[in-house]
PDB file of C-alpha atoms in Angstrom:
ATOM      1  CA  MET A   1      25.138 -27.758   6.595  1.00 51.00           C
ATOM      2  CA  LEU A   2      22.096 -25.811   7.886  1.00 47.00           C
ATOM      3  CA  TYR A   3      20.612 -29.079   8.968  1.00 47.00           C
ATOM      4  CA  ALA A   4      23.264 -31.279  10.388  1.00 47.00           C
ATOM      5  CA  VAL A   5      22.102 -34.851  10.736  1.00 48.00           C
ATOM      6  CA  ALA A   6      24.405 -37.515  12.170  1.00 44.00           C
ATOM      7  CA  MET A   7      24.701 -39.978   9.332  1.00 42.00           C
ATOM      8  CA  SER A   8      27.308 -42.739   8.774  1.00 42.00           C
ATOM      9  CA  SER A   9      28.360 -44.596   5.648  1.00 42.00           C
ATOM     10  CA  ALA A  10      28.276 -47.779   7.804  1.00 47.00           C
ATOM     11  CA  LEU A  11      25.114 -49.673   8.315  1.00 50.00           C
ATOM     12  CA  PRO A  12      23.724 -49.167  11.734  1.00 49.00           C
ATOM     13  CA  PRO A  13      24.391 -52.167  14.185  1.00 49.00           C
ATOM     14  CA  PHE A  14      22.146 -55.088  13.860  1.00 45.00           C
ATOM     15  CA  PRO A  15      20.039 -55.742  17.142  1.00 43.00           C
ATOM     16  CA  LYS A  16      20.884 -58.975  18.860  1.00 43.00           C
ATOM     17  CA  PRO A  17      17.953 -61.452  18.666  1.00 37.00           C
ATOM     18  CA  GLU A  18      17.813 -61.765  22.407  1.00 37.00           C
ATOM     19  CA  GLU A  19      17.532 -57.984  22.977  1.00 35.00           C
ATOM     20  CA  PRO A  20      14.026 -56.490  22.934  1.00 37.00           C
ATOM     21  CA  VAL A  21      13.461 -54.101  20.065  1.00 36.00           C
ATOM     22  CA  ASP A  22      10.673 -51.517  20.372  1.00 41.00           C
ATOM     23  CA  THR A  23       9.157 -51.433  16.896  1.00 36.00           C
ATOM     24  CA  SER A  24       5.724 -50.435  17.925  1.00 38.00           C
ATOM     25  CA  ARG A  25       6.058 -47.039  16.291  1.00 40.00           C
ATOM     26  CA  LEU A  26       7.955 -48.134  13.246  1.00 45.00           C
ATOM     27  CA  LEU A  27       6.166 -48.393   9.904  1.00 46.00           C
ATOM     28  CA  GLU A  28       6.625 -51.796   8.108  1.00 44.00           C
ATOM     29  CA  VAL A  29       9.334 -51.307   5.654  1.00 46.00           C
ATOM     30  CA  GLY A  30       9.709 -54.852   4.490  1.00 45.00           C
ATOM     31  CA  PRO A  31       7.125 -57.077   2.950  1.00 42.00           C
ATOM     32  CA  ALA A  32       4.992 -58.813   5.626  1.00 39.00           C
ATOM     33  CA  SER A  33       6.432 -62.272   4.792  1.00 42.00           C
ATOM     34  CA  ASP A  34      10.076 -61.021   5.111  1.00 45.00           C
ATOM     35  CA  GLU A  35      10.034 -60.925   8.843  1.00 47.00           C
ATOM     36  CA  PRO A  36       8.260 -63.945  10.274  1.00 48.00           C
ATOM     37  CA  CYS A  37       8.396 -64.771  13.874  1.00 50.00           C
ATOM     38  CA  LEU A  38      11.827 -66.496  13.800  1.00 54.00           C
ATOM     39  CA  ARG A  39      13.157 -68.927  16.174  1.00 69.00           C
ATOM     40  CA  ALA A  40      16.030 -67.586  18.192  1.00 73.00           C
ATOM     41  CA  ASP A  41      18.655 -69.653  16.186  1.00 74.00           C
ATOM     42  CA  ALA A  42      17.137 -68.686  12.967  1.00 75.00           C
ATOM     43  CA  ALA A  43      17.208 -65.013  13.984  1.00 76.00           C
ATOM     44  CA  ARG A  44      20.787 -65.341  15.025  1.00 79.00           C
ATOM     45  CA  ASN A  45      21.696 -66.917  11.642  1.00 81.00           C
ATOM     46  CA  ARG A  46      19.920 -64.062   9.772  1.00 82.00           C
ATOM     47  CA  ALA A  47      21.673 -61.461  11.798  1.00 82.00           C
ATOM     48  CA  ARG A  48      25.094 -63.167  11.129  1.00 86.00           C
ATOM     49  CA  LEU A  49      24.441 -63.291   7.394  1.00 88.00           C
ATOM     50  CA  LEU A  50      23.539 -59.578   7.304  1.00 86.00           C
ATOM     51  CA  GLU A  51      26.589 -58.625   9.374  1.00 86.00           C
ATOM     52  CA  ALA A  52      28.738 -60.757   6.928  1.00 87.00           C
ATOM     53  CA  ALA A  53      27.227 -58.947   3.851  1.00 85.00           C
ATOM     54  CA  ALA A  54      27.789 -55.474   5.570  1.00 82.00           C
ATOM     55  CA  ARG A  55      31.448 -56.445   6.147  1.00 85.00           C
ATOM     56  CA  LEU A  56      31.964 -57.449   2.537  1.00 85.00           C
ATOM     57  CA  ILE A  57      30.439 -54.149   1.410  1.00 83.00           C
ATOM     58  CA  ALA A  58      32.757 -52.185   3.737  1.00 76.00           C
ATOM     59  CA  GLU A  59      35.790 -54.197   2.395  1.00 83.00           C
ATOM     60  CA  HIS A  60      35.065 -54.748  -1.165  1.00 83.00           C
ATOM     61  CA  GLY A  61      31.929 -52.630  -2.140  1.00 83.00           C
ATOM     62  CA  VAL A  62      28.562 -53.924  -3.285  1.00 84.00           C
ATOM     63  CA  ALA A  63      30.229 -55.962  -6.252  1.00 83.00           C
ATOM     64  CA  GLY A  64      31.870 -58.053  -3.506  1.00 82.00           C
ATOM     65  CA  VAL A  65      28.456 -59.292  -2.187  1.00 87.00           C
ATOM     66  CA  THR A  66      27.536 -62.538  -3.786  1.00 89.00           C
ATOM     67  CA  MET A  67      25.555 -65.307  -2.141  1.00 91.00           C
ATOM     68  CA  GLU A  68      28.675 -67.513  -2.112  1.00 92.00           C
ATOM     69  CA  ALA A  69      30.941 -64.863  -0.547  1.00 91.00           C
ATOM     70  CA  VAL A  70      28.391 -64.142   2.238  1.00 91.00           C
ATOM     71  CA  ALA A  71      27.918 -67.839   2.974  1.00 90.00           C
ATOM     72  CA  ALA A  72      31.714 -68.163   3.228  1.00 91.00           C
ATOM     73  CA  ALA A  73      32.072 -65.048   5.408  1.00 90.00           C
ATOM     74  CA  ALA A  74      29.313 -66.292   7.681  1.00 89.00           C
ATOM     75  CA  ASN A  75      30.612 -69.843   7.792  1.00 88.00           C
ATOM     76  CA  VAL A  76      27.371 -71.375   6.453  1.00 87.00           C
ATOM     77  CA  GLY A  77      26.277 -73.261   3.403  1.00 88.00           C
ATOM     78  CA  LYS A  78      25.183 -71.408   0.334  1.00 89.00           C
ATOM     79  CA  GLY A  79      21.788 -72.961   0.470  1.00 90.00           C
ATOM     80  CA  THR A  80      21.198 -71.287   3.797  1.00 88.00           C
ATOM     81  CA  VAL A  81      21.578 -67.814   2.326  1.00 90.00           C
ATOM     82  CA  PHE A  82      19.314 -68.613  -0.618  1.00 91.00           C
ATOM     83  CA  ARG A  83      16.725 -70.000   1.751  1.00 89.00           C
ATOM     84  CA  ARG A  84      16.752 -66.905   3.879  1.00 88.00           C
ATOM     85  CA  PHE A  85      16.869 -64.170   1.266  1.00 87.00           C
ATOM     86  CA  GLY A  86      15.768 -65.853  -2.085  1.00 88.00           C
ATOM     87  CA  ASP A  87      18.542 -64.092  -4.230  1.00 87.00           C
ATOM     88  CA  ARG A  88      21.093 -61.537  -4.176  1.00 86.00           C
ATOM     89  CA  THR A  89      18.584 -58.670  -4.558  1.00 82.00           C
ATOM     90  CA  GLY A  90      16.582 -60.038  -1.577  1.00 84.00           C
ATOM     91  CA  LEU A  91      19.846 -59.924   0.467  1.00 87.00           C
ATOM     92  CA  LEU A  92      20.615 -56.393  -0.510  1.00 84.00           C
ATOM     93  CA  THR A  93      17.022 -55.308   0.161  1.00 81.00           C
ATOM     94  CA  ALA A  94      17.302 -56.779   3.598  1.00 82.00           C
ATOM     95  CA  LEU A  95      20.319 -54.716   4.288  1.00 82.00           C
ATOM     96  CA  LEU A  96      18.488 -51.595   3.152  1.00 79.00           C
ATOM     97  CA  ASP A  97      15.418 -52.413   5.149  1.00 80.00           C
ATOM     98  CA  HIS A  98      17.470 -52.478   8.207  1.00 73.00           C
ATOM     99  CA  SER A  99      18.969 -49.047   7.456  1.00 75.00           C
ATOM    100  CA  ALA A 100      15.482 -47.752   6.527  1.00 80.00           C
ATOM    101  CA  ARG A 101      14.119 -48.792  10.018  1.00 83.00           C
ATOM    102  CA  GLN A 102      16.962 -46.719  11.648  1.00 82.00           C
ATOM    103  CA  LEU A 103      15.983 -43.770   9.523  1.00 86.00           C
ATOM    104  CA  GLN A 104      12.312 -44.335  10.517  1.00 88.00           C
ATOM    105  CA  ALA A 105      13.335 -44.381  14.201  1.00 88.00           C
ATOM    106  CA  ASP A 106      15.200 -41.095  13.670  1.00 90.00           C
ATOM    107  CA  PHE A 107      12.269 -39.183  12.144  1.00 90.00           C
ATOM    108  CA  LEU A 108       9.561 -40.819  14.305  1.00 88.00           C
ATOM    109  CA  SER A 109      11.190 -40.558  17.662  1.00 89.00           C
ATOM    110  CA  GLY A 110      14.596 -39.059  17.366  1.00 91.00           C
ATOM    111  CA  PRO A 111      15.822 -35.551  18.365  1.00 94.00           C
ATOM    112  CA  PRO A 112      14.685 -32.479  16.451  1.00 94.00           C
ATOM    113  CA  PRO A 113      14.733 -31.062  13.950  1.00 95.00           C
ATOM    114  CA  LEU A 114      14.348 -34.558  12.200  1.00 94.00           C
ATOM    115  CA  GLY A 115      12.350 -35.983  15.021  1.00 94.00           C
ATOM    116  CA  PRO A 116       9.330 -34.592  16.953  1.00 95.00           C
ATOM    117  CA  GLY A 117       9.760 -31.224  18.601  1.00 94.00           C
ATOM    118  CA  SER A 118      10.247 -28.978  15.726  1.00 95.00           C
ATOM    119  CA  PRO A 119       7.741 -27.249  13.435  1.00 97.00           C
ATOM    120  CA  PRO A 120       6.678 -29.348  10.428  1.00 97.00           C
ATOM    121  CA  LEU A 121       8.669 -27.099   8.007  1.00 97.00           C
ATOM    122  CA  GLU A 122      11.880 -27.607  10.049  1.00 97.00           C
ATOM    123  CA  ARG A 123      11.240 -31.276  10.095  1.00 97.00           C
ATOM    124  CA  LEU A 124      10.589 -31.464   6.351  1.00 97.00           C
ATOM    125  CA  ARG A 125      13.841 -29.667   5.614  1.00 97.00           C
ATOM    126  CA  ALA A 126      15.820 -31.922   7.890  1.00 97.00           C
ATOM    127  CA  PHE A 127      14.099 -34.957   6.537  1.00 97.00           C
ATOM    128  CA  GLY A 128      15.363 -34.286   2.935  1.00 97.00           C
ATOM    129  CA  VAL A 129      18.846 -33.494   4.128  1.00 96.00           C
ATOM    130  CA  ALA A 130      19.011 -36.882   6.079  1.00 95.00           C
ATOM    131  CA  VAL A 131      17.726 -38.872   3.162  1.00 95.00           C
ATOM    132  CA  LEU A 132      20.051 -37.109   0.844  1.00 95.00           C
ATOM    133  CA  TYR A 133      23.130 -37.891   2.825  1.00 94.00           C
ATOM    134  CA  ARG A 134      22.041 -41.355   3.654  1.00 90.00           C
ATOM    135  CA  THR A 135      21.511 -42.124  -0.013  1.00 92.00           C
ATOM    136  CA  ALA A 136      24.766 -40.657  -1.110  1.00 92.00           C
ATOM    137  CA  GLU A 137      26.771 -42.551   1.491  1.00 86.00           C
ATOM    138  CA  GLN A 138      25.088 -45.898   0.523  1.00 86.00           C
ATOM    139  CA  LEU A 139      24.615 -45.140  -3.088  1.00 89.00           C
ATOM    140  CA  ASP A 140      25.900 -48.322  -4.573  1.00 85.00           C
ATOM    141  CA  LEU A 141      23.871 -50.400  -2.345  1.00 85.00           C
ATOM    142  CA  GLN A 142      20.886 -48.229  -2.914  1.00 85.00           C
ATOM    143  CA  LEU A 143      21.171 -48.644  -6.698  1.00 86.00           C
ATOM    144  CA  ALA A 144      21.905 -52.448  -6.480  1.00 81.00           C
ATOM    145  CA  ALA A 145      18.834 -53.111  -4.379  1.00 79.00           C
ATOM    146  CA  GLN A 146      16.370 -50.764  -6.053  1.00 77.00           C
ATOM    147  CA  PRO A 147      13.211 -52.597  -7.016  1.00 71.00           C
ATOM    148  CA  GLU A 148      12.365 -52.820 -10.678  1.00 74.00           C
ATOM    149  CA  PRO A 149      10.261 -49.881 -12.053  1.00 77.00           C
ATOM    150  CA  THR A 150       6.835 -51.450 -11.736  1.00 77.00           C
ATOM    151  CA  ARG A 151       7.517 -52.148  -8.004  1.00 76.00           C
ATOM    152  CA  ARG A 152       9.513 -49.138  -7.013  1.00 75.00           C
ATOM    153  CA  PHE A 153       6.755 -46.852  -5.788  1.00 81.00           C
ATOM    154  CA  VAL A 154       4.802 -49.547  -3.959  1.00 80.00           C
ATOM    155  CA  HIS A 155       7.796 -50.828  -1.953  1.00 76.00           C
ATOM    156  CA  PRO A 156       6.949 -50.458   1.724  1.00 80.00           C
ATOM    157  CA  ALA A 157      10.209 -48.556   2.483  1.00 79.00           C
ATOM    158  CA  ILE A 158       9.364 -45.841  -0.148  1.00 85.00           C
ATOM    159  CA  GLY A 159       5.698 -45.913   1.121  1.00 88.00           C
ATOM    160  CA  SER A 160       6.798 -44.987   4.676  1.00 89.00           C
ATOM    161  CA  LEU A 161       8.947 -42.107   3.505  1.00 93.00           C
ATOM    162  CA  ARG A 162       6.121 -40.835   1.392  1.00 95.00           C
ATOM    163  CA  MET A 163       3.576 -41.140   4.176  1.00 95.00           C
ATOM    164  CA  HIS A 164       5.836 -39.091   6.375  1.00 96.00           C
ATOM    165  CA  VAL A 165       6.342 -36.366   3.828  1.00 97.00           C
ATOM    166  CA  THR A 166       2.644 -36.263   3.195  1.00 97.00           C
ATOM    167  CA  MET A 167       1.913 -35.842   6.863  1.00 97.00           C
ATOM    168  CA  LEU A 168       4.297 -32.856   7.194  1.00 97.00           C
ATOM    169  CA  LEU A 169       2.989 -31.270   4.006  1.00 98.00           C
ATOM    170  CA  ARG A 170      -0.652 -31.499   5.357  1.00 98.00           C
ATOM    171  CA  GLN A 171       0.454 -29.490   8.311  1.00 98.00           C
ATOM    172  CA  ILE A 172       2.317 -26.866   6.258  1.00 98.00           C
ATOM    173  CA  VAL A 173       0.135 -26.407   3.175  1.00 97.00           C
ATOM    174  CA  PRO A 174      -3.133 -28.121   4.046  1.00 97.00           C
ATOM    175  CA  ASP A 175      -5.026 -26.878   0.967  1.00 97.00           C
ATOM    176  CA  ALA A 176      -2.458 -28.484  -1.572  1.00 97.00           C
ATOM    177  CA  ASP A 177      -2.572 -31.885  -3.125  1.00 97.00           C
ATOM    178  CA  CYS A 178      -0.035 -33.197  -0.513  1.00 97.00           C
ATOM    179  CA  ASP A 179      -0.029 -36.799  -1.812  1.00 97.00           C
ATOM    180  CA  LEU A 180       1.122 -35.619  -5.222  1.00 96.00           C
ATOM    181  CA  LEU A 181       3.587 -33.073  -3.785  1.00 97.00           C
ATOM    182  CA  ALA A 182       5.121 -35.785  -1.630  1.00 97.00           C
ATOM    183  CA  HIS A 183       5.925 -37.753  -4.839  1.00 96.00           C
ATOM    184  CA  THR A 184       7.410 -34.659  -6.384  1.00 95.00           C
ATOM    185  CA  LEU A 185       9.662 -33.904  -3.387  1.00 97.00           C
ATOM    186  CA  LEU A 186      10.894 -37.565  -3.013  1.00 96.00           C
ATOM    187  CA  ALA A 187      11.683 -37.702  -6.664  1.00 95.00           C
ATOM    188  CA  SER A 188      14.434 -35.158  -6.194  1.00 96.00           C
ATOM    189  CA  LEU A 189      15.964 -37.702  -3.672  1.00 96.00           C
ATOM    190  CA  ASP A 190      15.942 -40.664  -5.976  1.00 94.00           C
ATOM    191  CA  PRO A 191      19.175 -42.743  -5.795  1.00 93.00           C
ATOM    192  CA  ALA A 192      19.633 -42.831  -9.550  1.00 93.00           C
ATOM    193  CA  LEU A 193      19.287 -39.008  -9.736  1.00 96.00           C
ATOM    194  CA  ILE A 194      21.736 -38.501  -6.924  1.00 96.00           C
ATOM    195  CA  HIS A 195      24.244 -40.842  -8.684  1.00 96.00           C
ATOM    196  CA  HIS A 196      23.905 -38.776 -11.884  1.00 97.00           C
ATOM    197  CA  LEU A 197      24.294 -35.431 -10.060  1.00 97.00           C
ATOM    198  CA  THR A 198      27.168 -36.440  -7.819  1.00 97.00           C
ATOM    199  CA  ARG A 199      29.202 -38.906  -9.997  1.00 95.00           C
ATOM    200  CA  GLN A 200      28.342 -37.852 -13.539  1.00 97.00           C
ATOM    201  CA  CYS A 201      27.788 -34.177 -13.018  1.00 97.00           C
ATOM    202  CA  ASP A 202      30.317 -33.752 -10.199  1.00 97.00           C
ATOM    203  CA  MET A 203      27.906 -31.644  -8.163  1.00 97.00           C
ATOM    204  CA  PRO A 204      28.904 -31.202  -4.559  1.00 97.00           C
ATOM    205  CA  MET A 205      26.583 -32.329  -1.783  1.00 97.00           C
ATOM    206  CA  ASP A 206      26.182 -28.809  -0.379  1.00 96.00           C
ATOM    207  CA  ARG A 207      24.701 -27.799  -3.741  1.00 97.00           C
ATOM    208  CA  LEU A 208      22.138 -30.602  -3.514  1.00 97.00           C
ATOM    209  CA  GLU A 209      21.355 -29.734   0.025  1.00 97.00           C
ATOM    210  CA  ALA A 210      20.782 -26.085  -0.905  1.00 96.00           C
ATOM    211  CA  GLY A 211      18.647 -27.348  -3.798  1.00 97.00           C
ATOM    212  CA  TRP A 212      16.377 -29.448  -1.487  1.00 97.00           C
ATOM    213  CA  LEU A 213      15.863 -26.501   0.857  1.00 97.00           C
ATOM    214  CA  ASP A 214      14.981 -24.219  -2.164  1.00 97.00           C
ATOM    215  CA  LEU A 215      12.653 -26.888  -3.582  1.00 97.00           C
ATOM    216  CA  VAL A 216      10.875 -27.165  -0.088  1.00 97.00           C
ATOM    217  CA  ALA A 217      10.553 -23.359  -0.037  1.00 97.00           C
ATOM    218  CA  ARG A 218       9.003 -23.238  -3.433  1.00 96.00           C
ATOM    219  CA  VAL A 219       6.649 -26.106  -2.908  1.00 96.00           C
ATOM    220  CA  THR A 220       5.324 -24.768   0.384  1.00 97.00           C
ATOM    221  CA  GLY A 221       5.440 -21.127  -0.376  1.00 96.00           C
ATOM    222  CA  THR A 222       7.693 -20.315   2.459  1.00 96.00           C
ATOM    223  CA  GLU A 223      11.032 -18.448   2.795  1.00 93.00           C
ATOM    224  CA  PRO A 224      14.209 -20.531   2.532  1.00 87.00           C
ATOM    225  CA  PRO A 225      16.218 -20.707   5.616  1.00 88.00           C
ATOM    226  CA  ARG A 226      19.198 -18.204   5.889  1.00 79.00           C
ATOM    227  CA  PRO A 227      22.589 -19.504   5.730  1.00 70.00           C
ATOM    228  CA  ALA A 228      24.418 -19.951   9.014  1.00 61.00           C
ATOM    229  CA  GLY A 229      25.868 -16.499  10.209  1.00 53.00           C
ATOM    230  CA  ALA A 230      23.719 -14.488   7.749  1.00 50.00           C
ATOM    231  CA  CYS A 231      22.685 -11.145   9.021  1.00 52.00           C
ATOM    232  CA  GLY A 232      19.222  -9.589   8.559  1.00 47.00           C
ATOM    233  CA  PRO A 233      18.588  -6.353   6.687  1.00 46.00           C
ATOM    234  CA  ARG A 234      20.361  -3.305   8.139  1.00 40.00           C
ATOM    235  CA  PRO A 235      17.961  -1.076  10.006  1.00 41.00           C
ATOM    236  CA  ALA A 236      17.255   2.334   8.326  1.00 43.00           C
ATOM    237  CA  GLY A 237      19.247   5.276   9.456  1.00 40.00           C
ATOM    238  CA  ARG A 238      22.294   3.345  10.480  1.00 39.00           C
ATOM    239  CA  GLY A 239      25.625   3.866   8.849  1.00 38.00           C
TER     240      GLY A 239
END
């Protein structure tokens, strides 16, 4: 990969309720009512339920995540799970929101080229690769928790990604319709499309990565990055 980003198929660890979590720079990825100021015991219960759901996904896949199974794995009553997350989609969405916060932390304050410190074009390339591999590694969860079509593009997690892409585009191609271009770029990273390309068309991930880099080059009017180890044109007059 030209833009290696450390990604894992496992969800990132859940912060302990008693540990301070610096979210001052993180965009809100869940509904405002989804993260009320919880009492310490309620926060611990929520973390335990999410950890139980993550274990079930690791052991049995997304199909193994039911409200009853999560309640049994966390040793709580089924009603507790319903009260906290509403339904199965709400539970899966909470798992994805946690992962989305980690991705936000990476592109807002992580190391370059994904985080600050690299030119905006480099960051945009790295962003797409990170989202691509994160989506592919959590594909079943992404598809199961995807909002219904009328809510998909207004979901806060999607909005935060679009805002970041728009910001980078405004630095690279300030005269373009960056809001619309951000939608276009993110459409190529849609979980349903990645499912179709990788599982139904058997496309390898390196082809999708190369496609993202090519798309960015065409949208921004820039040269695509050279493959690792590629040599420049041979100077004239040398044999």
